[in-house]
GROMACS .gro file of C-alpha atoms in nm:
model
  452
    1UNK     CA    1   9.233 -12.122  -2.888
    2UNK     CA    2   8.838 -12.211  -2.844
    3UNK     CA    3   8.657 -12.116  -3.150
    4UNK     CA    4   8.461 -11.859  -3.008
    5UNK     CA    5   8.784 -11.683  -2.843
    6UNK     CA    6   8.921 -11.701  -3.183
    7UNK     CA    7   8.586 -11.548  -3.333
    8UNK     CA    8   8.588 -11.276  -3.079
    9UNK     CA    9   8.936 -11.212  -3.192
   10UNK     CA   10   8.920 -11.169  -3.572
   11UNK     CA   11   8.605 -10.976  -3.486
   12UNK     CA   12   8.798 -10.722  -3.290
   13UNK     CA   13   9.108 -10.693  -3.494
   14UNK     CA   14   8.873 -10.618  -3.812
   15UNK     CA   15   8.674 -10.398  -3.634
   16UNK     CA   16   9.031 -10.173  -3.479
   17UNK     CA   17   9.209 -10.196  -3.844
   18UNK     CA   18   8.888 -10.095  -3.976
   19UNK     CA   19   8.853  -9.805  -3.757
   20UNK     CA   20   9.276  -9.718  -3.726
   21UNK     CA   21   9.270  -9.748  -3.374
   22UNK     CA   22   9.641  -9.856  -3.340
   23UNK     CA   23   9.671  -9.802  -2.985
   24UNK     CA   24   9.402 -10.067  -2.930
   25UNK     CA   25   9.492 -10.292  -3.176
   26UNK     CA   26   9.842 -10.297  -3.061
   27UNK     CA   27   9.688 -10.437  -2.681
   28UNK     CA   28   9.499 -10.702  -2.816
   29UNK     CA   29   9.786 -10.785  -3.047
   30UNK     CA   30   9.997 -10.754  -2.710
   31UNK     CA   31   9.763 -11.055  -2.534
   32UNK     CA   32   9.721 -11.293  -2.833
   33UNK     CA   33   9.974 -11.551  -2.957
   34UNK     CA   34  10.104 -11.560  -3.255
   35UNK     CA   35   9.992 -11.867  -3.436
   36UNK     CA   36   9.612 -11.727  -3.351
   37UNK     CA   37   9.650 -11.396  -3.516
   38UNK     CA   38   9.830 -11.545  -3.806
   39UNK     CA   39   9.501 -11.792  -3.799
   40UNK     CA   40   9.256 -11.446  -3.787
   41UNK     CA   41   9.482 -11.255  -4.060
   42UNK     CA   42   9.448 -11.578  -4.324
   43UNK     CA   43   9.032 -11.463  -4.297
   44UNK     CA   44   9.120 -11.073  -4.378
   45UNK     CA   45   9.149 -10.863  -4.680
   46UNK     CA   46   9.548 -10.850  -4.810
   47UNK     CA   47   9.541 -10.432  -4.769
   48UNK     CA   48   9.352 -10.567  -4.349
   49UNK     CA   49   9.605 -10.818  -4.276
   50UNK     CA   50   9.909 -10.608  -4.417
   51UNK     CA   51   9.811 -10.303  -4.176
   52UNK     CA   52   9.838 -10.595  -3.870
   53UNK     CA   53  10.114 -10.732  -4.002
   54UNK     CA   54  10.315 -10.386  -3.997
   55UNK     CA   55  10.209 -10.291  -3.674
   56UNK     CA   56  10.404 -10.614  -3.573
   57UNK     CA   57  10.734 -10.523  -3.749
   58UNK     CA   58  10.845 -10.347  -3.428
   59UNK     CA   59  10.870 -10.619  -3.247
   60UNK     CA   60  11.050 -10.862  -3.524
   61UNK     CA   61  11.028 -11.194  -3.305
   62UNK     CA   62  10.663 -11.150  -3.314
   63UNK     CA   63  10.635 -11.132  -3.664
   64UNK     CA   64  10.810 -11.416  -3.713
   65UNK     CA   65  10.630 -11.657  -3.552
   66UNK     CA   66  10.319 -11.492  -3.727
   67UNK     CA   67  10.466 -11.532  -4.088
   68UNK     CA   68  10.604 -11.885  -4.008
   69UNK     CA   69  10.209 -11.978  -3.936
   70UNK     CA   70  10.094 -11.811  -4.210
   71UNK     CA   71   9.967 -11.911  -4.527
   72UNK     CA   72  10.301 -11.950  -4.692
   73UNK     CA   73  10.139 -11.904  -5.055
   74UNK     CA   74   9.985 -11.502  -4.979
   75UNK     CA   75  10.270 -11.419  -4.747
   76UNK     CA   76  10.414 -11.188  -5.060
   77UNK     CA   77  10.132 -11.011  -5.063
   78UNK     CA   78  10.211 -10.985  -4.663
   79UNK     CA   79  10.509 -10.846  -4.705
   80UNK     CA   80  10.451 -10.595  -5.010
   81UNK     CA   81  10.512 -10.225  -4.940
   82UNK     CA   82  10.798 -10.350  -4.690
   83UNK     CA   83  11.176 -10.339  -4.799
   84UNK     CA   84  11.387 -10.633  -4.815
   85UNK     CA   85  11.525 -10.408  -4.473
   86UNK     CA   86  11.278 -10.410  -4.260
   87UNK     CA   87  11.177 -10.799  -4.346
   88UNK     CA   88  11.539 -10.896  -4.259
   89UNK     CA   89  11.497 -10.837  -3.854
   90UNK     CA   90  11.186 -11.108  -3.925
   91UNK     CA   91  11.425 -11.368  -4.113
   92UNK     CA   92  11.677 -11.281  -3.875
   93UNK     CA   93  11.386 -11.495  -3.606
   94UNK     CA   94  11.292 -11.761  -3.831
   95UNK     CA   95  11.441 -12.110  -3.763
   96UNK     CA   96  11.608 -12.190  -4.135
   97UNK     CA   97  11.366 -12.453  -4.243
   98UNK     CA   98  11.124 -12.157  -4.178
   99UNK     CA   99  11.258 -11.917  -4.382
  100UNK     CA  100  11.341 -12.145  -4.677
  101UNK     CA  101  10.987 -12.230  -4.669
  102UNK     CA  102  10.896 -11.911  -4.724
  103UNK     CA  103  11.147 -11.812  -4.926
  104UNK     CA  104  11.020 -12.088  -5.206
  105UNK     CA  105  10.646 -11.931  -5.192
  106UNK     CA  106  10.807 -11.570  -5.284
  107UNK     CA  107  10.860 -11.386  -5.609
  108UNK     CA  108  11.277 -11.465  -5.697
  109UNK     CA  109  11.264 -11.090  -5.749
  110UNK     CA  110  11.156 -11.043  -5.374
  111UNK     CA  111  11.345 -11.392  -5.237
  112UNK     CA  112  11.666 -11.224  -5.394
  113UNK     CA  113  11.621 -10.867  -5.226
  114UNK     CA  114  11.550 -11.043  -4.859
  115UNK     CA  115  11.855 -11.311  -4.936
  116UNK     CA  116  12.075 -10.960  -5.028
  117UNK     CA  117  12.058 -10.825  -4.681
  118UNK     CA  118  12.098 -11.150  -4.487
  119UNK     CA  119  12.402 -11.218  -4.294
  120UNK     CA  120  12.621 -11.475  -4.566
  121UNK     CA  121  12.576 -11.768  -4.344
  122UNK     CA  122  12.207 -11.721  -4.287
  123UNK     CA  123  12.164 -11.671  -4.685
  124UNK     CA  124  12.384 -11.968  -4.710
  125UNK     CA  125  12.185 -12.178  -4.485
  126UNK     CA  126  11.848 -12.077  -4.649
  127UNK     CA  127  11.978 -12.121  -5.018
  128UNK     CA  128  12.147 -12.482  -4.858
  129UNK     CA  129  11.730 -12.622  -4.731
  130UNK     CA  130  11.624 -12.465  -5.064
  131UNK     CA  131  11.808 -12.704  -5.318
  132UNK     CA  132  11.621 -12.996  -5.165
  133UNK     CA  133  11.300 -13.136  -5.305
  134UNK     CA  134  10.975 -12.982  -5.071
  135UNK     CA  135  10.843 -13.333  -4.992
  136UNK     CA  136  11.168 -13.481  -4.839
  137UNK     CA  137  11.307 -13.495  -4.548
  138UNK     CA  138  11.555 -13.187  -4.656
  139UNK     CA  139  11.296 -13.023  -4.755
  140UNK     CA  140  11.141 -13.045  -4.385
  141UNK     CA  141  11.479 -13.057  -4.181
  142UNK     CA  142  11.598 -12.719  -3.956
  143UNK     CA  143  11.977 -12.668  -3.980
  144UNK     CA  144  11.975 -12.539  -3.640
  145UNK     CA  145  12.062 -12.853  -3.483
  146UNK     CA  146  12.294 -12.897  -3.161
  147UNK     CA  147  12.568 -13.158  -3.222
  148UNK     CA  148  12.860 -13.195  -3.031
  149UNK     CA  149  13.237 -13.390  -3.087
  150UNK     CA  150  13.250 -13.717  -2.871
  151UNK     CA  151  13.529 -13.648  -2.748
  152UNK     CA  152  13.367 -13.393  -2.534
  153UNK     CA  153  13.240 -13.417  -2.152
  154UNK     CA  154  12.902 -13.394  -2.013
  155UNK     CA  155  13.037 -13.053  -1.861
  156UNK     CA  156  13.193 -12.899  -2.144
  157UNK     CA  157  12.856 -13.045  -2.359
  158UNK     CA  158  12.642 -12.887  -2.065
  159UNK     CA  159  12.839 -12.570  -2.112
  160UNK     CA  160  12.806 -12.554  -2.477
  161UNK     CA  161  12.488 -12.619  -2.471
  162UNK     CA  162  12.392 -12.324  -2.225
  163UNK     CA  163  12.633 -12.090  -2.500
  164UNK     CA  164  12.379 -12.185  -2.804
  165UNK     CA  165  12.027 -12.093  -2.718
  166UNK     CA  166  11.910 -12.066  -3.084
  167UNK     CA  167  11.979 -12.421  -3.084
  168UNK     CA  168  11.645 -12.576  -3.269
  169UNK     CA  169  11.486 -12.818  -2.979
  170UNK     CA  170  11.741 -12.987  -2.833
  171UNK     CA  171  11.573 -13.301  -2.685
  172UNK     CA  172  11.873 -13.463  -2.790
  173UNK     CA  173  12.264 -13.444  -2.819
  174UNK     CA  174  12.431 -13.583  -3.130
  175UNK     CA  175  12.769 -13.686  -3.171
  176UNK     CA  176  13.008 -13.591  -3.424
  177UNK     CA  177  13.380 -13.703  -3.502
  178UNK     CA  178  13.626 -13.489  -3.619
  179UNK     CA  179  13.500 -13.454  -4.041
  180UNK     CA  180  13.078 -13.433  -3.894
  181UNK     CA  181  13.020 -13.771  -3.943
  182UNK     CA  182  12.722 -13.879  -3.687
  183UNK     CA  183  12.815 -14.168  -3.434
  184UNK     CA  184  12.587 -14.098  -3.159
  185UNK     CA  185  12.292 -13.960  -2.973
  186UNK     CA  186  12.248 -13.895  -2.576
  187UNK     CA  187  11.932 -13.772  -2.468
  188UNK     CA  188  11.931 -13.448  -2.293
  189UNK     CA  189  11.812 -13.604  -1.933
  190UNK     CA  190  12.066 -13.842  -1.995
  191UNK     CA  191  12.335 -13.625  -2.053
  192UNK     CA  192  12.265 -13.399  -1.719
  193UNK     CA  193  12.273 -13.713  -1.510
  194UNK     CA  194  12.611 -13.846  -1.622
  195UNK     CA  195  12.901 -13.746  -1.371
  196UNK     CA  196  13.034 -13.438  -1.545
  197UNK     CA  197  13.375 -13.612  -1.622
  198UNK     CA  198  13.238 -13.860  -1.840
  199UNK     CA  199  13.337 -13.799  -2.227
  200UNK     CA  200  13.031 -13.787  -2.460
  201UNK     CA  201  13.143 -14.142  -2.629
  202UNK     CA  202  13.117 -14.327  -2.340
  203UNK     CA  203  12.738 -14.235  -2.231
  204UNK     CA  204  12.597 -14.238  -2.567
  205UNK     CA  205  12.414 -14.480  -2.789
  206UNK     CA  206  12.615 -14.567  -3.109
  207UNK     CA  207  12.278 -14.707  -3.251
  208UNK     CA  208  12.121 -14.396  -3.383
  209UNK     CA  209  11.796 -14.414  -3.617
  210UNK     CA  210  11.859 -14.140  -3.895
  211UNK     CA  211  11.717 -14.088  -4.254
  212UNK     CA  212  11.876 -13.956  -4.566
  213UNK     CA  213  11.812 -13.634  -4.691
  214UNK     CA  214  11.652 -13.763  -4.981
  215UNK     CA  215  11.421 -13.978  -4.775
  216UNK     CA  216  11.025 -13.860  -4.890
  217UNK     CA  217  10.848 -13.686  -4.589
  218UNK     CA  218  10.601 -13.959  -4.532
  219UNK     CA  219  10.849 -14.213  -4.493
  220UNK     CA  220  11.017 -13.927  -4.221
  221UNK     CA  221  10.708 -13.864  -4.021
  222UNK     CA  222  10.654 -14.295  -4.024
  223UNK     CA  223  10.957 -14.318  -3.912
  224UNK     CA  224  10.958 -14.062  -3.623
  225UNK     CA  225  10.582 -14.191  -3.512
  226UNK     CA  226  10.685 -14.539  -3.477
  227UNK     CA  227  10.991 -14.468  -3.303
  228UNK     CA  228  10.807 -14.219  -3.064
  229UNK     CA  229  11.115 -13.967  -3.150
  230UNK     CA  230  11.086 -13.585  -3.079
  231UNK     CA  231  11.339 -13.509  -3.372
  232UNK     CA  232  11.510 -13.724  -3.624
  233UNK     CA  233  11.831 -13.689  -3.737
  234UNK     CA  234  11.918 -13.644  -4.141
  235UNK     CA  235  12.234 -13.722  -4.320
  236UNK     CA  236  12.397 -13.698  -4.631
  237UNK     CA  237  12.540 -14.018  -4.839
  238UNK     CA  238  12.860 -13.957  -4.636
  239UNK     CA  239  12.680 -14.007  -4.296
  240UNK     CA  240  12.772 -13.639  -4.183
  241UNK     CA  241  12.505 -13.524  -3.970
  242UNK     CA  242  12.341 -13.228  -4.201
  243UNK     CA  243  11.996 -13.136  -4.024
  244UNK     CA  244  11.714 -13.258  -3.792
  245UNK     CA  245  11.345 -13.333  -3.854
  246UNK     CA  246  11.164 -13.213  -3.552
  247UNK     CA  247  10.807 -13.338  -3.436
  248UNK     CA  248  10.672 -13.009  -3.534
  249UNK     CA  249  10.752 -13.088  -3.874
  250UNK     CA  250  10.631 -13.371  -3.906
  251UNK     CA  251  10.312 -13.302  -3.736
  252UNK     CA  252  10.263 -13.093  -4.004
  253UNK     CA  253  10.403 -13.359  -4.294
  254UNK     CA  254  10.087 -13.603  -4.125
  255UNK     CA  255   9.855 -13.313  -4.161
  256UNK     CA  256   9.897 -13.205  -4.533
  257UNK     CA  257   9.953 -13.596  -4.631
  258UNK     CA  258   9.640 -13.655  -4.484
  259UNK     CA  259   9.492 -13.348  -4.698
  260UNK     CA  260   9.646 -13.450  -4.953
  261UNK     CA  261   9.530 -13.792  -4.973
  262UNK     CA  262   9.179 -13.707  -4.886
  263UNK     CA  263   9.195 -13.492  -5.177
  264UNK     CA  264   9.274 -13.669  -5.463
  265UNK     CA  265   9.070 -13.969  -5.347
  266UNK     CA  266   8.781 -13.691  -5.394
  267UNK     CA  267   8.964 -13.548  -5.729
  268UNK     CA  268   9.013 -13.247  -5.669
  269UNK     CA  269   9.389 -13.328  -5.688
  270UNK     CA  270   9.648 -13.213  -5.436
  271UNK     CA  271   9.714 -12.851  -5.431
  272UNK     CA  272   9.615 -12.530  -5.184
  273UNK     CA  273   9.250 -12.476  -5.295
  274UNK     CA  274   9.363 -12.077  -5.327
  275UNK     CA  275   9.709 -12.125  -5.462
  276UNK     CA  276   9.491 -12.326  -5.791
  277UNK     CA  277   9.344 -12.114  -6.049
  278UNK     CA  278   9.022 -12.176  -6.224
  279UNK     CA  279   9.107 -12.316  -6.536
  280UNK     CA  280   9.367 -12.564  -6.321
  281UNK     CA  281   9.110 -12.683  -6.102
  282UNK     CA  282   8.891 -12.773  -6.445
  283UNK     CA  283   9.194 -12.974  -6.556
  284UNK     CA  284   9.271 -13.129  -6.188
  285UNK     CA  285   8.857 -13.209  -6.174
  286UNK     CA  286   8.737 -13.296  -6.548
  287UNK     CA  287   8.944 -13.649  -6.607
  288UNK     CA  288   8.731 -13.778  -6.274
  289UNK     CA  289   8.401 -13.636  -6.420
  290UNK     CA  290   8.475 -13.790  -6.732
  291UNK     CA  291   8.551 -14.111  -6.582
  292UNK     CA  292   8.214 -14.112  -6.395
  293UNK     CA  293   8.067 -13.974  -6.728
  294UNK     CA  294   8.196 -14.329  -6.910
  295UNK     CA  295   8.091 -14.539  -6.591
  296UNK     CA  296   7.761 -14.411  -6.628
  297UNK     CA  297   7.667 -14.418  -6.972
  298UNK     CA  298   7.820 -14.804  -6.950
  299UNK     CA  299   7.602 -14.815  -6.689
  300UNK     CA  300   7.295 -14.674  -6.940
  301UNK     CA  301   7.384 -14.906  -7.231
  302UNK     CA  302   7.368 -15.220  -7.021
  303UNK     CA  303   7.033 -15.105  -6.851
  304UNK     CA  304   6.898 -15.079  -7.190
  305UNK     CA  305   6.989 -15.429  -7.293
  306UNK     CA  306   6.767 -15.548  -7.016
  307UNK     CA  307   6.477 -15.337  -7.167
  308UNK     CA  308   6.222 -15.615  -7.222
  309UNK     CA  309   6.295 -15.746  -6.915
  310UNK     CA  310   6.211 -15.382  -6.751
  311UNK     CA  311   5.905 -15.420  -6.917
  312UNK     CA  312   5.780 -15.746  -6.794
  313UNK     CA  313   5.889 -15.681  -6.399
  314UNK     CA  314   5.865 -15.255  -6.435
  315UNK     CA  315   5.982 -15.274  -6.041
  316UNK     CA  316   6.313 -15.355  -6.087
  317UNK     CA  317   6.416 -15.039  -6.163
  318UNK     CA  318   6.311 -14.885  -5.839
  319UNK     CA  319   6.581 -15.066  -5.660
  320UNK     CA  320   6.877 -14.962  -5.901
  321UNK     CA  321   6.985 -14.661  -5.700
  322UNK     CA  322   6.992 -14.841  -5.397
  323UNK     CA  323   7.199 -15.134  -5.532
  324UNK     CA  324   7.469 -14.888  -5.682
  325UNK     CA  325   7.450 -14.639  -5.358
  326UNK     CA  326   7.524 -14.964  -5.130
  327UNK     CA  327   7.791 -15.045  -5.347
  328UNK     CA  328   7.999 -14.767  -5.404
  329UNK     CA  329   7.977 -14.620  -5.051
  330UNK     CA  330   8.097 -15.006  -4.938
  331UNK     CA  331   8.374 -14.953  -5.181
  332UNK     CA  332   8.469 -14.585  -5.070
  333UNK     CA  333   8.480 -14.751  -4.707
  334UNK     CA  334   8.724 -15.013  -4.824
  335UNK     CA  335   8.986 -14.837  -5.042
  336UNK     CA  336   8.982 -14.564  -4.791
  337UNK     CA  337   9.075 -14.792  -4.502
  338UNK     CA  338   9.330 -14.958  -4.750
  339UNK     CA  339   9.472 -14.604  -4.903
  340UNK     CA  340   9.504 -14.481  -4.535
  341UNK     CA  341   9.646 -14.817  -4.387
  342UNK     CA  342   9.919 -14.812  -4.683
  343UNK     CA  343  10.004 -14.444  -4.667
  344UNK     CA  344  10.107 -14.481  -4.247
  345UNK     CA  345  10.270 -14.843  -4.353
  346UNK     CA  346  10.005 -15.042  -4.139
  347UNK     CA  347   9.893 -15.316  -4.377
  348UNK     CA  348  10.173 -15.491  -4.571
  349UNK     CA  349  10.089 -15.395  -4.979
  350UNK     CA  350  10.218 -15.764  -5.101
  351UNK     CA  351   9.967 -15.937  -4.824
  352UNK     CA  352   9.658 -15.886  -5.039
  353UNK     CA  353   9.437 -16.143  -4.930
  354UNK     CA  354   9.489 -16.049  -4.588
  355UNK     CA  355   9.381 -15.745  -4.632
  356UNK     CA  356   9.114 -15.868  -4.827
  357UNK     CA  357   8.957 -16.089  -4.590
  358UNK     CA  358   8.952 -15.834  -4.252
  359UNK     CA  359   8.717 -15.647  -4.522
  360UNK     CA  360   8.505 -15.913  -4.624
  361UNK     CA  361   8.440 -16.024  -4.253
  362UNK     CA  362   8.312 -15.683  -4.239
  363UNK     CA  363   8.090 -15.660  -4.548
  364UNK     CA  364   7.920 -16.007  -4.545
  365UNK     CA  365   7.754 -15.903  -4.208
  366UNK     CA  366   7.665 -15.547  -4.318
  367UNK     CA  367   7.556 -15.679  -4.682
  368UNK     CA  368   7.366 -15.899  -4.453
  369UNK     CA  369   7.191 -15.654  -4.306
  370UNK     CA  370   7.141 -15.385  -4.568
  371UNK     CA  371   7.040 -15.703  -4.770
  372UNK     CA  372   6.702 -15.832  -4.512
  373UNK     CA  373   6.597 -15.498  -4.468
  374UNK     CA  374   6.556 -15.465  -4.873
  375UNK     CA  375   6.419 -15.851  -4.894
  376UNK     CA  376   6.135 -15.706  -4.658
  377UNK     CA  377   6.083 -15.390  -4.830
  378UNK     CA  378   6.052 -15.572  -5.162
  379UNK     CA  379   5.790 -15.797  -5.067
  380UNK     CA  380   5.557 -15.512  -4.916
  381UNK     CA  381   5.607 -15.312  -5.186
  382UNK     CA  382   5.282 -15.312  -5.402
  383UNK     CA  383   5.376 -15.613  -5.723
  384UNK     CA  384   5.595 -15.714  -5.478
  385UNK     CA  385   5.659 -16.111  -5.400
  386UNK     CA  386   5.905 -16.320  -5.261
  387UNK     CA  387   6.103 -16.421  -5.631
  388UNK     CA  388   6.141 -16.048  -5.677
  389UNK     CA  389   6.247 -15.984  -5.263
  390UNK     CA  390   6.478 -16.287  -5.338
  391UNK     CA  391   6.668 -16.129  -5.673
  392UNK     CA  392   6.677 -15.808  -5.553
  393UNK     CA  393   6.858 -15.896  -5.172
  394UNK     CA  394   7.077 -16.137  -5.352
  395UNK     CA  395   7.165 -15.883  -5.611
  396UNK     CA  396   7.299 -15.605  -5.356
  397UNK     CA  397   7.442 -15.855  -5.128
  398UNK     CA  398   7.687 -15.979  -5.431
  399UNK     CA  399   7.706 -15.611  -5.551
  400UNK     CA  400   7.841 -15.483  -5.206
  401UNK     CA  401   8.121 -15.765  -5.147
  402UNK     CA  402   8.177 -15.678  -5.512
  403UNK     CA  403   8.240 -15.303  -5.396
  404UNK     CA  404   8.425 -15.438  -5.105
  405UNK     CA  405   8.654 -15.680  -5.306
  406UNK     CA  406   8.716 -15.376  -5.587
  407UNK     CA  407   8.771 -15.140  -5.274
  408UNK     CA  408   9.073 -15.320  -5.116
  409UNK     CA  409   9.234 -15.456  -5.490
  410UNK     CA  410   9.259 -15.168  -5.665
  411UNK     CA  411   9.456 -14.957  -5.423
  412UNK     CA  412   9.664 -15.276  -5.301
  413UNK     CA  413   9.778 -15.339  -5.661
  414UNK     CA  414   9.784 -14.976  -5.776
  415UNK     CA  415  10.075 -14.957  -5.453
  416UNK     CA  416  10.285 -15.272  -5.586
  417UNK     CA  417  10.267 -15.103  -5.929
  418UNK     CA  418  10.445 -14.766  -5.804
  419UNK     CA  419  10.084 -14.586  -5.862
  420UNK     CA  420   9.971 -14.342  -5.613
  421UNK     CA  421   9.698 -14.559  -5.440
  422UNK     CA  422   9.469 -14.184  -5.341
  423UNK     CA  423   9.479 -14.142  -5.746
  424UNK     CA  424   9.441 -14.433  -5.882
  425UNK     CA  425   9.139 -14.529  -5.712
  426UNK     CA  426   8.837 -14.311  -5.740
  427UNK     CA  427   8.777 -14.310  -6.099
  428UNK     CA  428   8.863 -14.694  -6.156
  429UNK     CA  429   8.613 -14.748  -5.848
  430UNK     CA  430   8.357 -14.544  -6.006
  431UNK     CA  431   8.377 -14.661  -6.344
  432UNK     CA  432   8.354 -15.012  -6.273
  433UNK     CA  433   8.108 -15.019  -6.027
  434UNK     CA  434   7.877 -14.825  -6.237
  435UNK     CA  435   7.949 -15.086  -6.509
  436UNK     CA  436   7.979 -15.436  -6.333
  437UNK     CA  437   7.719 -15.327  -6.057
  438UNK     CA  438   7.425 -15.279  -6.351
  439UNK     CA  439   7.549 -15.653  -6.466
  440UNK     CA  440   7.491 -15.816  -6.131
  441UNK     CA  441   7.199 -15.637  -6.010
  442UNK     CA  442   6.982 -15.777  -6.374
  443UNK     CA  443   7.170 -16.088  -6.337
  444UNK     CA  444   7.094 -16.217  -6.061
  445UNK     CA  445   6.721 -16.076  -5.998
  446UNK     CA  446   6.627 -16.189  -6.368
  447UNK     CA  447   6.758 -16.548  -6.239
  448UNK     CA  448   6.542 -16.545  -5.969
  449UNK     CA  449   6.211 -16.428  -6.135
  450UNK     CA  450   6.281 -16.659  -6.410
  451UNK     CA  451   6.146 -16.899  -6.128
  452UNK     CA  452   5.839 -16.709  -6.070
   0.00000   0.00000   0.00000
């Protein structure tokens, strides 16, 4: 929805709660979708969005979709006030990777009461998605998958496939032998072009891409964008055919890597900003803080070993922010090409160098650049003169390809080593071009106006 549609609408469902005019509210509940008033409730009060979120109860397919949209982490406070009763017709809706989702963000006292009062296979399924880790692929995969034995024919397959509509998605057919082993996949136009006589095993491809279930969720959603796949199929260490990754999912997976990533490169680390409490966003923050803290009083020390220098030529010290500024934004550009290009498998992490040269094609023309413009600057500058504009220009030009060198390393090696690159980087960056930028800058400007 446009962002002003979706404005008017949180306006007007505040307003109507506010005033308890459920006859309205239950219209404009009527003509919005579901995954925009679970977007509006996430901006209301818990006691605002509950009274919505009730109103929706009666019709349980609604409330569904609304929960699976929602902010898993305050769905509890959602669903307080409700019995594990009336939230069963709403789990009853919810595909199974869905519901276990949900089910791991809740109280056990309030997951056990809702798992109580689900049908055994339902509870089974949910408890089944549960036991795998969040961030792999059976922590993303549905169980509502549509597989059928290859022994089958495109009619009887057509047939059974017209008998399951809860069926998660089916853009695909996979086939199973007798013990659930997967040895096949026919696409769904495929399989309603086939002459209805024709048995499953003879129109479909034996060459199946799958994952393991214990496959991490990045490695899933690489997998499923390079392939162009709508879902993905995931199997056990016996090759039995045990769930399906669908695009949805791993839209999602993309999304929250991508958050996550941009996150601790800024560290602030990698959880829901409302799911953290204060003291554990100190913790998450401080270590980065403190690394900058050590960069900069590095930093300090070597500027005062230069002191009588400073004296002497008082203008150097007007270009120090600029020389560190250049730097460390050309190495945030670098390792955040490099973290970004590693974390979708686009550069190779053992071909360092050539990594390492795309980015210094890149930086010797914008050092360049950024370099002239300060070489002019410096010798209009009043005690300006051409040893000084010569110092200084060389100084950030060797600083930047410095920032640009450090940017692409340190997340390259920190990747062979096992080391989350996003981590790993900002406070080594930091630290060492606050240190090793200082040394540069004096050392190569003092060089030159020792020719003066």
């Amino acid at each position: 929805m446009p962002k002003d549609r979706q404005q008017l609408l949180v306006g007007s469902l505040r307003r109507l709660v506010r005033r308890g005019a459920k006859t309205h509210l239950r219209r404009v509940l009527d003509k919005a979708r579901s995954e925009d008033i679970a977007e509006a409730l996430e901006g209301f009060l818990s006691a605002e969005a509950r009274t919505v979120f009730h109103m929706l109860l009666e019709e349980p397919e609604r409330a569904a979709e609304v929960a699976s949209n929602f902010d898993h982490q305050r769905l509890e406070q959602l669903f307080q006030g409700l019995r594990p009763e009336q939230l069963k017709p709403v789990f009853d809706f919810l595909a199974s990777d869905d519901a276990a989702d949900i089910m791991a963000a809740l109280s056990e006292e309030m997951r056990q009461g809702i798992l109580d009062v689900l049908a055994d296979e339902e509870s089974e399924d949910i408890e089944e998605l549960m036991q795998y880790s969040a961030d792999t692929a059976g922590g993303i995969m549905t169980t509502d998958f549509f597989a059928l034995d290859k022994e089958m024919t495109a009619r009887e397959a057509i047939v059974a496939l017209q008998e399951n509509p809860d069926a998660e998605l089916v853009f695909y057919v996979y086939c199973i032998n007798e013990d659930g082993t997967l040895v096949g996949v026919i696409s769904l136009r495929q399989l309603l072009l086939i002459p209805p006589a024709t048995q499953l095993k003879v129109a479909m491809s034996s060459e199946v891409i799958s994952v393991p279930v214990t496959m991490d969720q990045e490695q899933v959603a690489a997998i499923v964008a390079r392939y162009d796949l709508l879902a993905l199929p995931v199997i056990d260490d016996f090759n039995k055919l045990v769930g399906i990754a669908t695009v949805d999912d791993v839209l999602d997976v993309l999304r929250d890597e991508a958050t996550e990533d941009m996150m601790l490169m800024a560290g602030v680390g990698d959880e829901d900003i409302g799911a953290r409490s204060t003291l554990r966003s100190v913790r998450v923050r401080l270590p980065w803080l403190l690394a900058a803290v050590a960069g900069g009083l590095g930093a300090a020390f070597l500027i005062g070993t230069f002191e009588d220098q400073l004296q002497k030529v008082a203008i150097l010290a007007a270009f120090i922010p600029i020389v560190m500024g250049l730097g460390g934004n050309v190495g945030v550009q670098a390792s955040t090409i490099v973290v970004r290009g590693l974390a979708m498998e686009q550069l190779d992490p053992h071909n360092f160098l050539t990594a390492l040269l795309s980015e210094l094609k890149v930086v010797l023309f914008t050092a360049g650049v950024c370099a002239l413009l300060v070489c002019g600057a410096a010798m209009v500058m009043p005690g300006g003169y051409w040893q000084l504009a010569a110092g200084v220009s060389c100084s950030l030009f060797a600083v930047m390809v410095f920032g640009a060198f450090l940017g692409t390393s340190v997340p390259m090696f920190s990747h062979r080593l096992g080391i989350d690159p996003a981590v790993a980087t900002g406070p080594i960056l930091t630290t060492c071009i606050d240190l090793f930028g200082v040394l540069i800058y004096f050392m190569i400007s003092m060089a030159w106006l020792e020719k003066a």
